[in-house]
């Protein structure tokens, strides 16, 4: 603020922009430091751990030391970035319904790369997605005590969308889409809920897998029709 007062040539609009950018810098640095704190804790726990757990904690420390300060290099780093960003939004104003969106689309390149390079197996991917489900469901612990006592239930409206279409109208379902369904079948947590985008080219096999998940009575996935939703969104300027 003192620096700004020393530059009277700034008009009000420019001044607001400078303050906004300075605020962004503070928040971004805080987000990076948040990851470093998790890295430090995992390293500390790893020192007294043994066997497979020690390796897991060392990996967590490595991942959290890298993200969110740097671009993700692996599927696990991409998932960790997703969780961190989800929490950062929540820290900002405690909203419900922070939806990660089309997770099988933007995470797929990381999954594909790791699979092709032999750094990740299908089962390891499912386990990571199961862990993410647990983390999303436990987000309620970040509420202050008065809100936890006053709000019953676990409804947070955290939703992930699977399938849908590519930009050229082809079926966007991929292998990761199936693994999200499998993780939800194995770890039946309230969150994240899942939604399936239905269109004429939707894979029948994928639709059946999603329907089998519905039959378990979890309340998801939900089904949304592209045939009406896309024209509606286009009419609204999307």
Coordinates of C-alpha atoms in Angstrom, one line a residue:
X1 CA 0.0 0.0 0.0
X2 CA 2.9 2.4 0.8
X3 CA 4.3 1.7 -2.7
X4 CA 1.0 2.6 -4.3
X5 CA 0.7 5.8 -2.4
X6 CA 4.1 6.8 -3.7
X7 CA 2.8 6.5 -7.3
X8 CA 0.0 9.1 -7.6
X9 CA -0.1 8.7 -11.4
X10 CA -2.2 5.5 -10.9
X11 CA -5.9 6.2 -11.5
X12 CA -8.5 4.3 -9.5
X13 CA -9.0 1.5 -12.1
X14 CA -5.3 0.9 -12.3
X15 CA -4.9 1.0 -8.6
X16 CA -7.6 -1.7 -8.2
X17 CA -5.8 -3.9 -10.8
X18 CA -2.5 -3.6 -8.9
X19 CA -4.1 -4.5 -5.6
X20 CA -5.8 -7.4 -7.2
X21 CA -2.6 -8.8 -8.7
X22 CA -0.8 -8.3 -5.3
X23 CA -3.6 -10.2 -3.6
X24 CA -3.3 -13.0 -6.2
X25 CA 0.5 -13.3 -5.5
X26 CA -0.1 -13.6 -1.8
X27 CA -2.8 -16.4 -2.3
X28 CA -0.7 -18.3 -4.8
X29 CA 2.3 -18.3 -2.5
X30 CA 0.1 -19.5 0.3
X31 CA -1.2 -22.3 -1.8
X32 CA 2.3 -23.5 -2.6
X33 CA 3.3 -23.3 1.1
X34 CA 0.2 -25.3 1.9
X35 CA 1.5 -28.2 -0.3
X36 CA 4.9 -27.9 1.3
X37 CA 3.4 -28.3 4.8
X38 CA 1.9 -31.7 3.7
X39 CA 5.2 -32.6 2.2
X40 CA 7.0 -31.9 5.5
X41 CA 4.4 -33.9 7.5
X42 CA 4.7 -36.9 5.2
X43 CA 8.5 -36.8 5.4
X44 CA 8.3 -36.7 9.2
X45 CA 5.9 -39.7 9.3
X46 CA 8.0 -41.6 6.9
X47 CA 11.0 -41.5 9.2
X48 CA 9.2 -43.8 11.7
X49 CA 7.3 -45.9 9.2
X50 CA 8.3 -49.2 7.8
X51 CA 7.8 -51.3 4.7
X52 CA 5.2 -50.3 2.1
X53 CA 3.8 -47.5 4.2
X54 CA 7.2 -45.8 4.4
X55 CA 7.3 -45.9 0.5
X56 CA 3.8 -44.4 0.3
X57 CA 4.7 -41.6 2.7
X58 CA 7.9 -40.8 0.8
X59 CA 5.9 -40.7 -2.4
X60 CA 3.4 -38.3 -0.9
X61 CA 6.2 -36.1 0.4
X62 CA 7.7 -36.0 -3.1
X63 CA 4.3 -35.2 -4.8
X64 CA 3.3 -32.5 -2.3
X65 CA 6.7 -30.9 -2.5
X66 CA 6.2 -30.5 -6.3
X67 CA 2.5 -29.5 -6.6
X68 CA 0.8 -27.2 -6.7
X69 CA 3.8 -25.0 -7.2
X70 CA 4.7 -26.8 -10.5
X71 CA 2.7 -28.5 -13.2
X72 CA 1.8 -32.1 -12.5
X73 CA 4.1 -34.7 -14.1
X74 CA 2.1 -37.8 -13.3
X75 CA -1.4 -39.0 -12.6
X76 CA -0.9 -38.9 -8.8
X77 CA 0.4 -35.4 -9.0
X78 CA -2.6 -34.4 -11.1
X79 CA -5.0 -35.9 -8.6
X80 CA -3.1 -34.1 -5.7
X81 CA -3.3 -30.8 -7.6
X82 CA -7.1 -31.4 -8.1
X83 CA -7.6 -31.9 -4.4
X84 CA -5.4 -28.9 -3.4
X85 CA -7.3 -26.6 -5.7
X86 CA -10.6 -28.0 -4.5
X87 CA -9.6 -27.1 -0.9
X88 CA -8.3 -23.7 -1.8
X89 CA -11.7 -22.7 -3.2
X90 CA -13.3 -24.1 -0.1
X91 CA -10.9 -22.2 2.2
X92 CA -11.9 -19.0 0.3
X93 CA -15.6 -18.9 1.2
X94 CA -16.8 -22.3 2.4
X95 CA -19.2 -23.1 -0.5
X96 CA -21.1 -26.2 -1.4
X97 CA -21.3 -27.7 -4.9
X98 CA -17.6 -27.2 -5.9
X99 CA -17.7 -29.6 -8.8
X100 CA -14.4 -30.9 -10.4
X101 CA -16.2 -31.2 -13.7
X102 CA -15.1 -33.6 -16.5
X103 CA -12.4 -35.5 -14.6
X104 CA -12.1 -38.3 -17.0
X105 CA -11.2 -35.9 -19.8
X106 CA -8.6 -33.6 -18.3
X107 CA -6.9 -36.3 -16.1
X108 CA -6.8 -38.8 -18.9
X109 CA -3.5 -37.6 -20.6
X110 CA -1.7 -38.1 -17.2
X111 CA -3.2 -41.6 -16.8
X112 CA -2.4 -42.5 -20.4
X113 CA 1.2 -41.3 -20.1
X114 CA 1.8 -43.2 -16.8
X115 CA 0.3 -46.4 -18.2
X116 CA 2.4 -46.3 -21.4
X117 CA 5.6 -45.6 -19.4
X118 CA 4.8 -48.4 -17.0
X119 CA 4.7 -46.1 -14.0
X120 CA 1.1 -46.8 -13.1
X121 CA -1.2 -49.9 -13.2
X122 CA -4.9 -50.0 -13.6
X123 CA -5.3 -51.2 -10.0
X124 CA -3.0 -48.5 -8.7
X125 CA -5.1 -45.9 -10.5
X126 CA -8.3 -47.3 -8.9
X127 CA -6.7 -47.1 -5.5
X128 CA -5.7 -43.5 -6.0
X129 CA -9.3 -42.7 -7.1
X130 CA -10.6 -44.5 -4.0
X131 CA -8.3 -42.4 -1.8
X132 CA -9.6 -39.3 -3.5
X133 CA -13.2 -40.3 -2.8
X134 CA -12.3 -40.6 0.9
X135 CA -10.6 -37.2 0.9
X136 CA -13.6 -35.5 -0.7
X137 CA -16.0 -37.2 1.7
X138 CA -13.9 -36.1 4.7
X139 CA -13.9 -32.5 3.6
X140 CA -16.6 -31.8 6.2
X141 CA -13.9 -31.9 8.9
X142 CA -12.7 -28.6 7.7
X143 CA -15.9 -26.9 8.9
X144 CA -15.7 -25.0 12.1
X145 CA -17.3 -26.7 15.1
X146 CA -20.5 -24.6 15.2
X147 CA -21.3 -25.5 11.6
X148 CA -20.5 -29.2 12.1
X149 CA -22.9 -29.3 15.1
X150 CA -25.6 -27.3 13.3
X151 CA -25.6 -29.1 9.9
X152 CA -26.7 -32.7 9.8
X153 CA -25.8 -35.0 6.9
X154 CA -23.0 -35.2 4.5
X155 CA -24.5 -33.4 1.4
X156 CA -21.7 -31.3 -0.2
X157 CA -22.8 -31.6 -3.9
X158 CA -19.4 -32.5 -5.2
X159 CA -20.0 -33.9 -8.6
X160 CA -17.8 -35.3 -11.3
X161 CA -19.0 -35.7 -14.9
X162 CA -18.1 -38.7 -17.0
X163 CA -18.3 -39.5 -20.7
X164 CA -20.0 -36.9 -22.9
X165 CA -18.7 -35.8 -26.3
X166 CA -15.5 -34.6 -27.8
X167 CA -15.4 -31.2 -29.7
X168 CA -16.2 -33.0 -33.0
X169 CA -19.2 -34.9 -31.6
X170 CA -17.6 -38.3 -30.9
X171 CA -18.0 -40.4 -27.8
X172 CA -15.5 -39.0 -25.2
X173 CA -15.6 -42.1 -23.0
X174 CA -12.1 -43.5 -22.3
X175 CA -10.6 -46.1 -20.0
X176 CA -10.4 -43.7 -17.1
X177 CA -14.1 -43.2 -17.3
X178 CA -14.6 -46.8 -16.4
X179 CA -12.1 -46.6 -13.6
X180 CA -14.0 -43.8 -11.9
X181 CA -17.1 -46.1 -11.9
X182 CA -15.1 -48.9 -10.5
X183 CA -13.6 -46.8 -7.7
X184 CA -17.1 -45.7 -6.8
X185 CA -18.3 -49.3 -6.7
X186 CA -15.5 -50.4 -4.4
X187 CA -15.5 -47.3 -2.2
X188 CA -19.1 -46.3 -1.7
X189 CA -18.6 -42.9 -0.1
X190 CA -21.2 -40.1 -0.4
X191 CA -18.8 -38.0 -2.5
X192 CA -18.0 -37.3 -5.2
X193 CA -21.3 -38.0 -6.9
X194 CA -21.1 -38.9 -10.6
X195 CA -23.0 -37.8 -13.6
X196 CA -23.2 -39.5 -17.0
X197 CA -23.7 -37.4 -20.2
X198 CA -26.0 -39.3 -22.6
X199 CA -25.9 -38.9 -26.3
X200 CA -26.5 -41.0 -29.4
X201 CA -22.9 -42.3 -29.6
X202 CA -22.5 -43.2 -26.0
X203 CA -20.8 -46.5 -25.5
X204 CA -23.5 -49.1 -24.6
X205 CA -20.9 -51.0 -22.5
X206 CA -20.1 -47.9 -20.5
X207 CA -23.8 -47.0 -20.1
X208 CA -24.4 -50.6 -18.7
X209 CA -21.5 -50.2 -16.2
X210 CA -23.0 -46.9 -15.0
X211 CA -26.5 -48.5 -14.7
X212 CA -25.0 -51.3 -12.6
X213 CA -23.6 -48.7 -10.3
X214 CA -27.0 -47.1 -10.0
X215 CA -28.5 -50.5 -9.1
X216 CA -26.5 -50.4 -5.9
X217 CA -28.8 -47.7 -4.5
X218 CA -26.0 -45.1 -3.9
X219 CA -28.0 -42.3 -5.6
X220 CA -25.6 -41.9 -8.4
X221 CA -24.6 -41.7 -11.2
X222 CA -27.2 -39.2 -12.5
X223 CA -28.0 -39.0 -16.2
X224 CA -28.1 -35.9 -18.4
X225 CA -29.1 -35.7 -22.0
X226 CA -26.8 -33.8 -24.4
X227 CA -29.6 -33.7 -27.0
X228 CA -31.4 -31.0 -25.0
X229 CA -28.7 -29.6 -22.7
X230 CA -26.3 -28.6 -25.4
X231 CA -28.8 -26.5 -27.4
X232 CA -30.0 -24.9 -24.2
X233 CA -26.5 -23.9 -23.1
X234 CA -25.7 -22.6 -26.6
X235 CA -28.9 -20.5 -26.6
X236 CA -27.6 -18.9 -23.3
X237 CA -24.4 -17.9 -24.9
X238 CA -22.1 -20.7 -23.7

